[in-house]
Every structure is written in C-alpha cells, then in structure tokens.
CSV table of C-alpha atoms in Angstrom, one decimal:
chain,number,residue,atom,x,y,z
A,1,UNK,CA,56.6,-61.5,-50.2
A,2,UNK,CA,59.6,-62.3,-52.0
A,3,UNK,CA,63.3,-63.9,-51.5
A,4,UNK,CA,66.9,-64.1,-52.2
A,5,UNK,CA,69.0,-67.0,-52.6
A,6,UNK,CA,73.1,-67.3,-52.3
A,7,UNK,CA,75.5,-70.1,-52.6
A,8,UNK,CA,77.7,-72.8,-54.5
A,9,UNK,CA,77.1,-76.2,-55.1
A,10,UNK,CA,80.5,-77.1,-53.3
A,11,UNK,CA,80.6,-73.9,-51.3
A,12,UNK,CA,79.9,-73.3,-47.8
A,13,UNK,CA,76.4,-72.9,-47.4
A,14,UNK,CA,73.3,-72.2,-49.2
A,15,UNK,CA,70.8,-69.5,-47.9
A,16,UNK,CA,67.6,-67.9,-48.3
A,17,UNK,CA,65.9,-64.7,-47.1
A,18,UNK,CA,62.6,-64.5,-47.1
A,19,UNK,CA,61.3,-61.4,-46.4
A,20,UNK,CA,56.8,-60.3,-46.3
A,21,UNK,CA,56.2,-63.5,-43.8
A,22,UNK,CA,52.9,-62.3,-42.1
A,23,UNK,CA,53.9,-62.1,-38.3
A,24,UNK,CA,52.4,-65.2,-35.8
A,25,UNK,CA,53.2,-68.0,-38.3
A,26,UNK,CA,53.7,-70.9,-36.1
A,27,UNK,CA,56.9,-72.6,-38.0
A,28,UNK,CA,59.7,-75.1,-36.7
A,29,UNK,CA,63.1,-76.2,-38.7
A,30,UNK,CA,61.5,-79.9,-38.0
A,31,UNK,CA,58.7,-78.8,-40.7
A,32,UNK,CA,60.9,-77.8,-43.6
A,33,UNK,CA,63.7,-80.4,-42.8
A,34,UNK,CA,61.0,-82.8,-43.8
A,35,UNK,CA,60.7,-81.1,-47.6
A,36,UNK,CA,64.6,-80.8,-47.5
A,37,UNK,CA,64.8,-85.0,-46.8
A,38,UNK,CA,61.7,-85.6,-49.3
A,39,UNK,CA,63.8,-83.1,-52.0
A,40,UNK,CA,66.8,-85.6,-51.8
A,41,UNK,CA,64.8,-88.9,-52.3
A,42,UNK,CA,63.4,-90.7,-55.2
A,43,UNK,CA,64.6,-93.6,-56.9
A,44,UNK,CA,67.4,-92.4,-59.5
A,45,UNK,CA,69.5,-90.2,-57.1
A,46,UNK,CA,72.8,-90.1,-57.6
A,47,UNK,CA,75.7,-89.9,-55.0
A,48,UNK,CA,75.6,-86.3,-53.9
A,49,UNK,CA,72.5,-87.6,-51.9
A,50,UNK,CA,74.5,-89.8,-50.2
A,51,UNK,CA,76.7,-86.9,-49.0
A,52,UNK,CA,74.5,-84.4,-48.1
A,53,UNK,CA,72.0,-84.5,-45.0
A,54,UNK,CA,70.3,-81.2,-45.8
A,55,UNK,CA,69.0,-79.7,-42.6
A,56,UNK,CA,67.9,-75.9,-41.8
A,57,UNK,CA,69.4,-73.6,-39.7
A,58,UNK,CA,67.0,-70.4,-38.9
A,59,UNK,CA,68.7,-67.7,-38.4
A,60,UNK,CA,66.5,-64.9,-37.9
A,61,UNK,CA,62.4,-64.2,-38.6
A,62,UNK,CA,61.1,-66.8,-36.1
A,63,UNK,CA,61.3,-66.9,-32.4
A,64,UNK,CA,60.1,-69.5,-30.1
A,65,UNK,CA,58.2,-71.5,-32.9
A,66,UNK,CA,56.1,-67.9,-34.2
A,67,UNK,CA,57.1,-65.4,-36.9
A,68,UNK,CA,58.3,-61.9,-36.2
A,69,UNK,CA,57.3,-60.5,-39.3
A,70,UNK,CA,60.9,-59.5,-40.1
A,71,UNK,CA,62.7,-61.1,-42.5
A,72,UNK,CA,63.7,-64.9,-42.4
A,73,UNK,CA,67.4,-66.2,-42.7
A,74,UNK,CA,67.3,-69.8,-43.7
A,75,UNK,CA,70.9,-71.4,-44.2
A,76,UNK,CA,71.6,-75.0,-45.0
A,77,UNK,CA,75.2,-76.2,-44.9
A,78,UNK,CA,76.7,-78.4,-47.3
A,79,UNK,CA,78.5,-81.2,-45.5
A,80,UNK,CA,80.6,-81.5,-48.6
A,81,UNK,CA,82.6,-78.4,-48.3
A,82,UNK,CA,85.2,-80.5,-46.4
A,83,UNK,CA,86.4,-81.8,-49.5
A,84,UNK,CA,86.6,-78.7,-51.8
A,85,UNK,CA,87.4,-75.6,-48.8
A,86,UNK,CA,91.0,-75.3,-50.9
A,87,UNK,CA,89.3,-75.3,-54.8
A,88,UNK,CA,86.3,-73.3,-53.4
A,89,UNK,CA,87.5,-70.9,-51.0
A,90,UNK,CA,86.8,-67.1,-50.8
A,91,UNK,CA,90.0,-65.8,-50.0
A,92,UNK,CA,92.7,-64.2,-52.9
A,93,UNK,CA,95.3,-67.2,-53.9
A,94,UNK,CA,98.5,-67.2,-51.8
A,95,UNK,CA,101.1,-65.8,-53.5
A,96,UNK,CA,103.2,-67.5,-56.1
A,97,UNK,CA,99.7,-69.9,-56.4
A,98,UNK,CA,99.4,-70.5,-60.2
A,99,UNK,CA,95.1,-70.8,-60.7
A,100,UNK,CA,95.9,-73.1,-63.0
A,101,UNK,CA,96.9,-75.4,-60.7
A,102,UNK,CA,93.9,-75.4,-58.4
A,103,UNK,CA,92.5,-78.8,-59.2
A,104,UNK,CA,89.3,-79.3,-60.9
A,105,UNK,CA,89.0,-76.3,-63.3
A,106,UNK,CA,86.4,-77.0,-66.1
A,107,UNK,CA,87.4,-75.9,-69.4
A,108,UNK,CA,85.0,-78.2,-71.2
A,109,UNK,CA,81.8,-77.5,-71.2
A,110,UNK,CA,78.7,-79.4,-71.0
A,111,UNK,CA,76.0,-79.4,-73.7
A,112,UNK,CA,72.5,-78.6,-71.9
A,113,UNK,CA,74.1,-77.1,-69.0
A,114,UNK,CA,74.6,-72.8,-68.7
A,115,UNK,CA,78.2,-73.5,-68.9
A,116,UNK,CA,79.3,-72.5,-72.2
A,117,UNK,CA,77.0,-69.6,-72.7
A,118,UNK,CA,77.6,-68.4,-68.8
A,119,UNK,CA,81.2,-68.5,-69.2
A,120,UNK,CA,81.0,-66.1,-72.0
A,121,UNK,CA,78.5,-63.7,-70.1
A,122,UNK,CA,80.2,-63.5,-66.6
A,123,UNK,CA,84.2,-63.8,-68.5
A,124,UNK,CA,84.9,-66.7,-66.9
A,125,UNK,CA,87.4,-69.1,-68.6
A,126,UNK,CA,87.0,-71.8,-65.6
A,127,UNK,CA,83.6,-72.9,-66.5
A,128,UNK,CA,83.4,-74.2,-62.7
A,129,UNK,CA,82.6,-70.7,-61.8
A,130,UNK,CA,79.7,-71.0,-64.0
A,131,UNK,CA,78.3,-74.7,-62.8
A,132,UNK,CA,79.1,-74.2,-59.1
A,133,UNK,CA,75.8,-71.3,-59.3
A,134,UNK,CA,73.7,-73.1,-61.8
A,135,UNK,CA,73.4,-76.3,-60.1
A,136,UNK,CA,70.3,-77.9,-59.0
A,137,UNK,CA,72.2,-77.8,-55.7
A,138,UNK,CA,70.8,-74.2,-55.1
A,139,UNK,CA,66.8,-75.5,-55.1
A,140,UNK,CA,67.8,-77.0,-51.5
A,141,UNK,CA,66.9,-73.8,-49.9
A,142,UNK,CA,64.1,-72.7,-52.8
A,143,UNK,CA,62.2,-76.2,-51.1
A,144,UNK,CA,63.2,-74.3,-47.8
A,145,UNK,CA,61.8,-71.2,-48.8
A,146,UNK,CA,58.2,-73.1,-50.2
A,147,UNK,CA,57.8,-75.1,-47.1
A,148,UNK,CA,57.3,-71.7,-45.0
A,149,UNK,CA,55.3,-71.1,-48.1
A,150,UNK,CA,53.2,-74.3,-47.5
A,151,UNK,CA,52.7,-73.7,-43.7
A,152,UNK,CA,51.3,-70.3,-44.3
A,153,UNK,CA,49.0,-71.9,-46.9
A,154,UNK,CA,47.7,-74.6,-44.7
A,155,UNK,CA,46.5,-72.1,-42.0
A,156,UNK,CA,44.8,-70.5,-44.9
A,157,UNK,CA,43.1,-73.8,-45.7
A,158,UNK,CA,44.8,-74.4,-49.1
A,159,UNK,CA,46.8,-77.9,-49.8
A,160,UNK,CA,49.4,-78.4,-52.3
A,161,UNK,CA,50.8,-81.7,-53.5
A,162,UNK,CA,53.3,-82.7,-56.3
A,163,UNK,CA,53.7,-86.2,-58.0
A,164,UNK,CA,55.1,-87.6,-60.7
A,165,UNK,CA,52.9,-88.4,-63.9
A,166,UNK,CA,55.5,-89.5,-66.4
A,167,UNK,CA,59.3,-90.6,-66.4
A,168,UNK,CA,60.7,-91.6,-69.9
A,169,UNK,CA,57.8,-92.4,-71.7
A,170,UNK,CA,55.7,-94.2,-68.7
A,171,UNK,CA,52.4,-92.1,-68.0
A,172,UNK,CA,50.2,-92.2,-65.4
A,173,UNK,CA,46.6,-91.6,-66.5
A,174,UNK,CA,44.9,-88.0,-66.3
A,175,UNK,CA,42.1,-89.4,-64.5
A,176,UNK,CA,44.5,-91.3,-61.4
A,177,UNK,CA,44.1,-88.9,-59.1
A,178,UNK,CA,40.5,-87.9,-59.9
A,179,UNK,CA,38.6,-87.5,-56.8
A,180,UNK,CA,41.5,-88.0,-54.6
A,181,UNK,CA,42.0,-85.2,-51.9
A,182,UNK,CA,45.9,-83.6,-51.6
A,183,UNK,CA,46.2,-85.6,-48.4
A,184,UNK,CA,44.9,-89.0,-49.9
A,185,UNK,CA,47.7,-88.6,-53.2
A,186,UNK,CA,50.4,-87.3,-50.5
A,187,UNK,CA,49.8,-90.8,-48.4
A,188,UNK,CA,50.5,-92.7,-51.5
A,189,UNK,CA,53.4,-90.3,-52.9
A,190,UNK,CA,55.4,-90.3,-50.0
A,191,UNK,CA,55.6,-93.8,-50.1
A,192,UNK,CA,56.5,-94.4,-53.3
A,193,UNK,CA,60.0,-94.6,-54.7
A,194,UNK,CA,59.2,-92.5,-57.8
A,195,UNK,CA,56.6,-90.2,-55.9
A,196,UNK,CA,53.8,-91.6,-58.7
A,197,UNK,CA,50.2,-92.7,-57.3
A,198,UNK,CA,50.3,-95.5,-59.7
A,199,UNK,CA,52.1,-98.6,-58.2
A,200,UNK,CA,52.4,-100.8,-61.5
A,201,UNK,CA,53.6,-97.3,-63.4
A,202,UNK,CA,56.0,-96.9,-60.8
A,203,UNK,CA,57.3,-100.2,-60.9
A,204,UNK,CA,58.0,-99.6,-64.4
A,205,UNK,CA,59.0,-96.6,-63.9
A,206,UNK,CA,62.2,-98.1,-61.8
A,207,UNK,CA,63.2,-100.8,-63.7
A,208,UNK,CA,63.3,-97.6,-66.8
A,209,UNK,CA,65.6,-96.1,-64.5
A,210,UNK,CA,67.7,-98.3,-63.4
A,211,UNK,CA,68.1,-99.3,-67.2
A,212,UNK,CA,69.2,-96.0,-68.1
A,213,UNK,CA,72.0,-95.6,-65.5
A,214,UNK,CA,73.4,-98.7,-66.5
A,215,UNK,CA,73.8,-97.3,-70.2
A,216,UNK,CA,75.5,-94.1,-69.0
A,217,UNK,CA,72.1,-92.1,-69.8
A,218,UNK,CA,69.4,-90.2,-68.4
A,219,UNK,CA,66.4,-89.8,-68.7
A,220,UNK,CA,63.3,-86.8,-68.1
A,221,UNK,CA,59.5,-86.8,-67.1
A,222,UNK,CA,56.3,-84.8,-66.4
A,223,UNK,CA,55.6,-83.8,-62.4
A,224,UNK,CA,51.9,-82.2,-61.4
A,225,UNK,CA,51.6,-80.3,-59.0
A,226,UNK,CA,47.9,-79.7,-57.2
A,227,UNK,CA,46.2,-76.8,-55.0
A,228,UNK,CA,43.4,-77.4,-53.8
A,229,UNK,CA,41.2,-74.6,-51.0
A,230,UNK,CA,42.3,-71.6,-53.6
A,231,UNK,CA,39.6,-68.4,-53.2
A,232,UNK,CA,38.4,-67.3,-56.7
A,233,UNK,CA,39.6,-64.4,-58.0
A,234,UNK,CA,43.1,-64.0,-57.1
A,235,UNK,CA,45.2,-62.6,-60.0
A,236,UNK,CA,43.9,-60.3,-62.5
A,237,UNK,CA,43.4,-60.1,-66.5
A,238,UNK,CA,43.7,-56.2,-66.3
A,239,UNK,CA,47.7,-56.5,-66.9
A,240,UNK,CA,49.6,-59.0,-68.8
A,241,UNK,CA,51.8,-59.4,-65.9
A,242,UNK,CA,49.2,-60.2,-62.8
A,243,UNK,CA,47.9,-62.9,-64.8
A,244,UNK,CA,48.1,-65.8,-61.6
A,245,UNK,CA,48.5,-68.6,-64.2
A,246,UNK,CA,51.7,-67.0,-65.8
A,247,UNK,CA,53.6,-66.3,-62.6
A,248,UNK,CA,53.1,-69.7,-61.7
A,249,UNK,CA,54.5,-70.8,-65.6
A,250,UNK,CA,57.4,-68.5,-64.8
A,251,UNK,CA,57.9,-70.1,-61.3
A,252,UNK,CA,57.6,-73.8,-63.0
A,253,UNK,CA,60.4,-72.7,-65.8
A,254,UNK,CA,62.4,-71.2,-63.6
A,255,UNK,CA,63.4,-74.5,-62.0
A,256,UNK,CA,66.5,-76.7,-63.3
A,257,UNK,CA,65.7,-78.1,-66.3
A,258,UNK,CA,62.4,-77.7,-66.4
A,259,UNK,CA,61.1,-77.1,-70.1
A,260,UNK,CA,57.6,-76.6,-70.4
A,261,UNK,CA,54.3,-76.1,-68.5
A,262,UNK,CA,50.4,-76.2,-68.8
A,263,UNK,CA,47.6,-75.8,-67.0
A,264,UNK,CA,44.4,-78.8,-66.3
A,265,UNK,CA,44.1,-80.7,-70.3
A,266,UNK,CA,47.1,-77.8,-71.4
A,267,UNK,CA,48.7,-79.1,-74.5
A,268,UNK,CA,45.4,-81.5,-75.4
A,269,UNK,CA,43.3,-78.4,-76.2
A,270,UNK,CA,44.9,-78.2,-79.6
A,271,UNK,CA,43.6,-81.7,-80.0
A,272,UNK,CA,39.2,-81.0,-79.5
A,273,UNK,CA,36.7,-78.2,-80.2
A,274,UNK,CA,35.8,-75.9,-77.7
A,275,UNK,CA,32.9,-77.8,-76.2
A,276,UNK,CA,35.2,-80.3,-74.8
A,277,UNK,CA,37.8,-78.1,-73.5
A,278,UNK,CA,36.1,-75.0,-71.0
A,279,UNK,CA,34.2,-76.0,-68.1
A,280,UNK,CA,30.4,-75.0,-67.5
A,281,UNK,CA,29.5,-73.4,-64.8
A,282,UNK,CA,26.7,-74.5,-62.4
A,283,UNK,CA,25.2,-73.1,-59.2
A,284,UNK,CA,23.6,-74.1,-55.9
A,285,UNK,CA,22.7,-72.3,-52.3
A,286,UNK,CA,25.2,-74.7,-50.9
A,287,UNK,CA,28.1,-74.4,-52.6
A,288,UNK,CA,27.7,-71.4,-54.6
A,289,UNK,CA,28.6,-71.0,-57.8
A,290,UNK,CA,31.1,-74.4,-59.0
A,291,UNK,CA,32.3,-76.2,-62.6
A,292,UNK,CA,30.8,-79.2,-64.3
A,293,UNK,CA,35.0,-80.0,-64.9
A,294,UNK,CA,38.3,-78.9,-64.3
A,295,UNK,CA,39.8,-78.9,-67.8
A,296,UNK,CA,41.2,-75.5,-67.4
A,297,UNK,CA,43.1,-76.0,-64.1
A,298,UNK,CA,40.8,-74.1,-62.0
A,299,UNK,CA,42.0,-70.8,-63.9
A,300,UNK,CA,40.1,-68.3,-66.2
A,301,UNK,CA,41.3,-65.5,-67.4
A,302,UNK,CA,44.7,-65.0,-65.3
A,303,UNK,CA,42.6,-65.7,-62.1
A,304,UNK,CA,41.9,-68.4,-59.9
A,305,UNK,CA,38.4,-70.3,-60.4
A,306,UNK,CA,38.2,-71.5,-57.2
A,307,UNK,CA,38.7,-75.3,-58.0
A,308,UNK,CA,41.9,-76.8,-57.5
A,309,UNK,CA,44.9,-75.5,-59.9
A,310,UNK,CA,46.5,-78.1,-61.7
A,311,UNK,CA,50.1,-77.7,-63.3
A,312,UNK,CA,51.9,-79.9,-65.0
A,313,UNK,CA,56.0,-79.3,-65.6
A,314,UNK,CA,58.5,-81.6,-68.5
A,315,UNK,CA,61.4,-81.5,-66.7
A,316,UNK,CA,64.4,-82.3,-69.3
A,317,UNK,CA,66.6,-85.5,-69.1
A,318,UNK,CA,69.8,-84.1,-67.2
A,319,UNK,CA,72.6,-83.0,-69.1
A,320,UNK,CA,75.6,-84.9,-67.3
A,321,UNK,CA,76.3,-88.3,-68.7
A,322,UNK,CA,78.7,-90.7,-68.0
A,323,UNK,CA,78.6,-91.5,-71.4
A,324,UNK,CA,79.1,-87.4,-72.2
A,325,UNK,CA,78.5,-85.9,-75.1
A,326,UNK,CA,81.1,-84.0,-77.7
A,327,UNK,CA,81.8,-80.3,-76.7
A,328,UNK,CA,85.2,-78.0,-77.1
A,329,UNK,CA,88.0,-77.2,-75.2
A,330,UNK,CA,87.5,-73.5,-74.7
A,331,UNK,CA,91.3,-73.1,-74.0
A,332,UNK,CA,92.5,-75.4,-77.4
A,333,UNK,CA,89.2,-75.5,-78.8
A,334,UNK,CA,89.6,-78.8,-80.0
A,335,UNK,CA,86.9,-81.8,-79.8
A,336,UNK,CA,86.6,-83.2,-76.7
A,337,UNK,CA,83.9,-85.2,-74.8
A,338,UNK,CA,82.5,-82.8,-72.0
A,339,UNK,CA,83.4,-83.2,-68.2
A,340,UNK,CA,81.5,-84.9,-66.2
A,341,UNK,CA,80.2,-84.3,-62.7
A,342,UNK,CA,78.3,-86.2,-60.1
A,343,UNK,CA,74.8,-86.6,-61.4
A,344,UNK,CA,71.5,-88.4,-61.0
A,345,UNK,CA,70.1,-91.0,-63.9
A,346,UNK,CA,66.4,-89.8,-63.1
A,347,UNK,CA,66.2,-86.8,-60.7
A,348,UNK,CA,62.2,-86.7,-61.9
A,349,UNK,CA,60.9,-87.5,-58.4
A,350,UNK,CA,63.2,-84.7,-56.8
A,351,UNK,CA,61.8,-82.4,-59.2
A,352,UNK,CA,58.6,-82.8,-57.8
A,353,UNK,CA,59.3,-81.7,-55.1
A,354,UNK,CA,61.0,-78.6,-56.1
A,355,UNK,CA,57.9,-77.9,-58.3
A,356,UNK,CA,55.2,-77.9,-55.2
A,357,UNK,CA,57.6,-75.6,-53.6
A,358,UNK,CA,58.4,-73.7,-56.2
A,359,UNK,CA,54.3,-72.9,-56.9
A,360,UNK,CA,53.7,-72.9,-53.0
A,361,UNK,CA,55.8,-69.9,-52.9
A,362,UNK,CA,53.7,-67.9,-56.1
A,363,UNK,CA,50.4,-69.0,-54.6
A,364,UNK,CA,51.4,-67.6,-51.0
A,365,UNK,CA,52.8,-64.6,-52.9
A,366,UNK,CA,49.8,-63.8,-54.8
A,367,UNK,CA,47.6,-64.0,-51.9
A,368,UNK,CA,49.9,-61.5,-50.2
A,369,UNK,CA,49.5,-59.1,-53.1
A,370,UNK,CA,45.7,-59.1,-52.6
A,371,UNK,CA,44.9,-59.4,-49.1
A,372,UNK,CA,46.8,-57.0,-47.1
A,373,UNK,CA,47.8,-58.8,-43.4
A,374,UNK,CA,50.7,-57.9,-41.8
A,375,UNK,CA,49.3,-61.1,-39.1
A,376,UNK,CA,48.3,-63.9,-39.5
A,377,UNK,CA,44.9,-63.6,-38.0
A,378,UNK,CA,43.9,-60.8,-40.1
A,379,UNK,CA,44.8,-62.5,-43.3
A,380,UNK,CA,42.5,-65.7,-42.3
A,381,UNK,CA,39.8,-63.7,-41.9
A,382,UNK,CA,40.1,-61.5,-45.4
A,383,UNK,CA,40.4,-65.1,-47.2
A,384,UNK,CA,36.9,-66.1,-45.3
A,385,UNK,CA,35.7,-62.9,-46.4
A,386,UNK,CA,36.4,-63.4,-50.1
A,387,UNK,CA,35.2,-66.9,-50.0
A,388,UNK,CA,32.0,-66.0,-48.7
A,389,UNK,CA,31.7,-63.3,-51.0
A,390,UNK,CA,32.6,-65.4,-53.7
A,391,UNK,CA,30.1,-68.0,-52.7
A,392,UNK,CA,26.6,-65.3,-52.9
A,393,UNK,CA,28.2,-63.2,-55.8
C-alpha cells in the first residue's frame, strides 16, 4: 500500500491517491470527514480553522460504499482559494505583469520553518513558493489517507487512538491510561478541548495556552498514540529497514514539526537497569504466550509483540509568531524580523490527530507487506491464522 499527496496551502485543492486498498472495504466520505473535523479542533487553533470546513470528495476507488481495489482519489478543497486564485494561480502571468507586483511575496524567511533552506534547494527567491508546500495545511488529506487506513484496521480487529500527554511543560502521568481500552480513552479525548484523558491537566493545559497567545508565542507538547489487537510478528529484524518500530519513527518524524519519538518507557530506559526496562514473558492455555509489562511498547526486535504499541511524538512549538523572530531579507540581506502568517498558539491537540493517522497508515501498510489479500475477506482470515498460530507457538 502506499500514497501520493499534491497541493498548496492556498491553492486549489489538496489530494491523495491511495493505491493497494484490499477490494470490499466498506468506506463512506461520512467516516473520514469525521478525522478531517477532529484534525481542525483543539483548543489553540488559529484562524485558518475558522476558514476551512475540510470535507472529502472521493473520486475514484470506492463505489456504492465498497472498495474496487483500484486506486483511491481523495480531494479536499480549500474554501480559501477565493481569496488568493490571482497570487496562487497556475496559469503564466499576463503580459506586461511584473511578479514583483503580485502581492504577498515572502522574501523573509522564517526561522524553524523550510523556508530559507527550501528556497535555496528549489531556486526560488519568493520564499512563498517554498511555505505554500511545507505547510501543515498538506496533513488534511494525510488524516484522509489514515482514516481509510483506520477502517481497514478495524475490520481487522485492531484500534488505534491518539491523545495528548503533555503541552508546555503540563504532563499527564504514564500510568493515565493504564488499563483503559482505545474506545474508553477515545470517549474521553473526543470530548476534551486539548484531546488529554486528564481533565484537571487539561484545564491547565488551556489556561497555558491561552497564556501564550496572549504573549505573541507558542508553545509545543508530547502526543501518544495507541494500537491495540496487533498480531505478533509483523516486521522483521532480518533487515535494518523492515524493522516495524522504525517505519513507524519515520512516519512519526515525518509529520510537521514533529521532533522526536519513542516507543512504551523510550527515553526513561537511559534512566534504570535492565531489570526494570524489558518485559518478562509468561504463558497460559488461554491466552497463549503474553508480557508481565509493556515497557517496550509491544515491540522486540523490529517486530510487533502482540501487546498494544505505544508511541509517543514531541511535536515542536510552531515557528510563526506574532512576536517573530530576527531573520534576513534574502533580496537586501539586511536584518529584519521574519513574516508572519496565520498560525495556531498550540496546534498540540491537532497533532494528535495527524499522528494516529499518520501510524494507522504504517500499521495497515505493514500488514499488507506480510499477508498477501487482494480482499478483504481473505486478509481477515490470514490475520486469524497468525493469531492462532501465534497463540500455540
């Protein structure tokens, strides 16, 4: 399975093509446009939001509510493209049109942002050529894209859920969602206004928030994302690059901003001896073989454990302020205080979202590498068949 995705930030549309979708998927746009609507929620959102009322459009892939097995067109238009179809439009310049007088050319760029360094890889003095691709905007249809991903997985029997464990400082304790099922933490996420399980951390959480956009600032946090129902075994430690656990660091890094990842304790381990870190392994006729803990994240050795995976993402405080920071003219190159776009104080919560996605898509994928269905059908029954095979190793 894998995708493409195309579009500006202010552009026409953005859209997705998915294409190793087993066939007999029951899928509606009703499903994803629920991810789309949680993607542009959470307390901290800036304006944009208010703009945009991201819905799906399929295209191709799906008819009458199934898969075809062919690949899927998702599109999801940008209701903002009013406003910029002279700035942002496709077509050569008319005539006699100096580019410099197009308005809102960026010659300043932002520190933390690819504009600078993209500018000089792709020769492009208007930086906005740069920025229009490398927004966040473009994880709109990458949350598309996962929620086919998460449909697939839930006929398989596996559950994935994202919150929010820390915004500026604030954590939520390891143990908050200990024992809790994916539904039971999505019940409490989906009501909260930072996605967090923890009300009083939350409430916190808000006021940090709302804080920071008053100062001009903003301001980063950790999201988890959960799977729980994984078979054992998928990945491999025969080559460095079918290792389960770093395809889904890649997938987690790859999102906006996102700067680091681990897996179950991750980062802790440095902190206690080995006795306290790897999970011991027990067995019973009932459940097969299972873990005394989870400290690892329900991955060994690039493969899954069969517990539930547990990945954690720091997602960086974003790089537009309205208080900005110094940078250069790249036209005078004298000191100047960057430009500044539309931006969120805390887009944290969002991030979460993206994350669950973002992992939904590399678990479905790596299921699809290992058991061979071109249906539906046929790939429930080769998971069955590994779990039970799994279970009286």
């Amino acid at each position: 399975m894998r995708y493409l995705t195309a579009g500006e930030s202010h552009g026409p549309q953005l859209t997705a093509i998915i294409e190793g979708v087993p066939s007999l998927l029951p899928i509606t746009a009703e499903q994803i446009n629920h991810e789309l609507k949680r993607r542009q929620g959470g307390h901290g959102r800036g304006r944009r939001m208010q703009i945009e009322t991201d819905t799906v459009e399929i295209t191709s892939g799906i008819r009458h509510g199934k898969t075809l097995g062919s690949p899927i067109a998702l599109v999801v238009t940008n209701d903002d493209w009013t406003h910029w179809t002279k700035i942002m439009g496709a077509e050569p310049l008319a005539e006699g049109v100096d580019p410099n007088e197009i308005k809102r050319q960026i010659a300043r760029p932002r520190p933390g942002h690819a504009d600078l360094v993209g500018g000089m890889k792709y020769g492009h003095r208007d930086l906005r050529n740069v920025l229009e691709r490398s927004s966040a905007r473009e994880t709109t249809v990458r949350v598309a894209v996962g929620a086919v991903s998460k449909i697939l997985l839930e006929q398989l029997g596996i559950k994935i859920v994202a919150h929010v464990v820390e915004i500026g400082g604030i954590a939520v304790d390891r143990s908050a969602t200990e024992g809790m099922t994916a539904d039971e933490i999505r019940a409490i996420v989906e009501e909260d206004p930072c996605y967090c399980v923890d009300p009083e951390a939350s409430a916190k959480m808000v006021e940090l928030i709302d804080a920071t956009k008053k100062a001009g600032d903003t301001i980063g946090g950790v999201v988890e994302v959960i799977v729980e129902g994984m078979p054992a075994g998928v990945g491999s430690y025969v080559q460095y690059d079918r290792k389960l656990d770093g395809k889904l660091a890649q997938a987690m890094l790859s999102i906006n901003a996102f700067k680091g990842v681990e897996f179950g304790i991750g980062f802790d381990a440095a902190h206690v001896p080995g006795s306290q870190v790897h999970d011991e392994i027990l067995f019973d006729e009932e459940n097969g073989y299972t873990r005394k803990t989870n400290r690892l994240g329900g991955l060994e050795g690039g493969m899954s454990t069969g517990l539930p995976i547990v990945v954690r993402g720091v997602m960086k405080p974003i790089p537009t302020l309205y208080k900005p920071l110094q940078s250069v003219d790249i036209e005078t190159k004298e000191p100047f205080k960057a430009s500044v776009e539309r931006s969120d104080a805390c887009a944290v919560p969002a991030a979460s979202v993206v994350a669950e996605h973002a992992i939904a898509f590399e678990i479905a994928k790596a299921l699809l590498e290992q058991f061979h269905a071109d249906q539906l059908p046929q790939l429930k029954e080769q998971i069955e068949q590994q779990k039970q095979y799994s279970k009286e190793f």
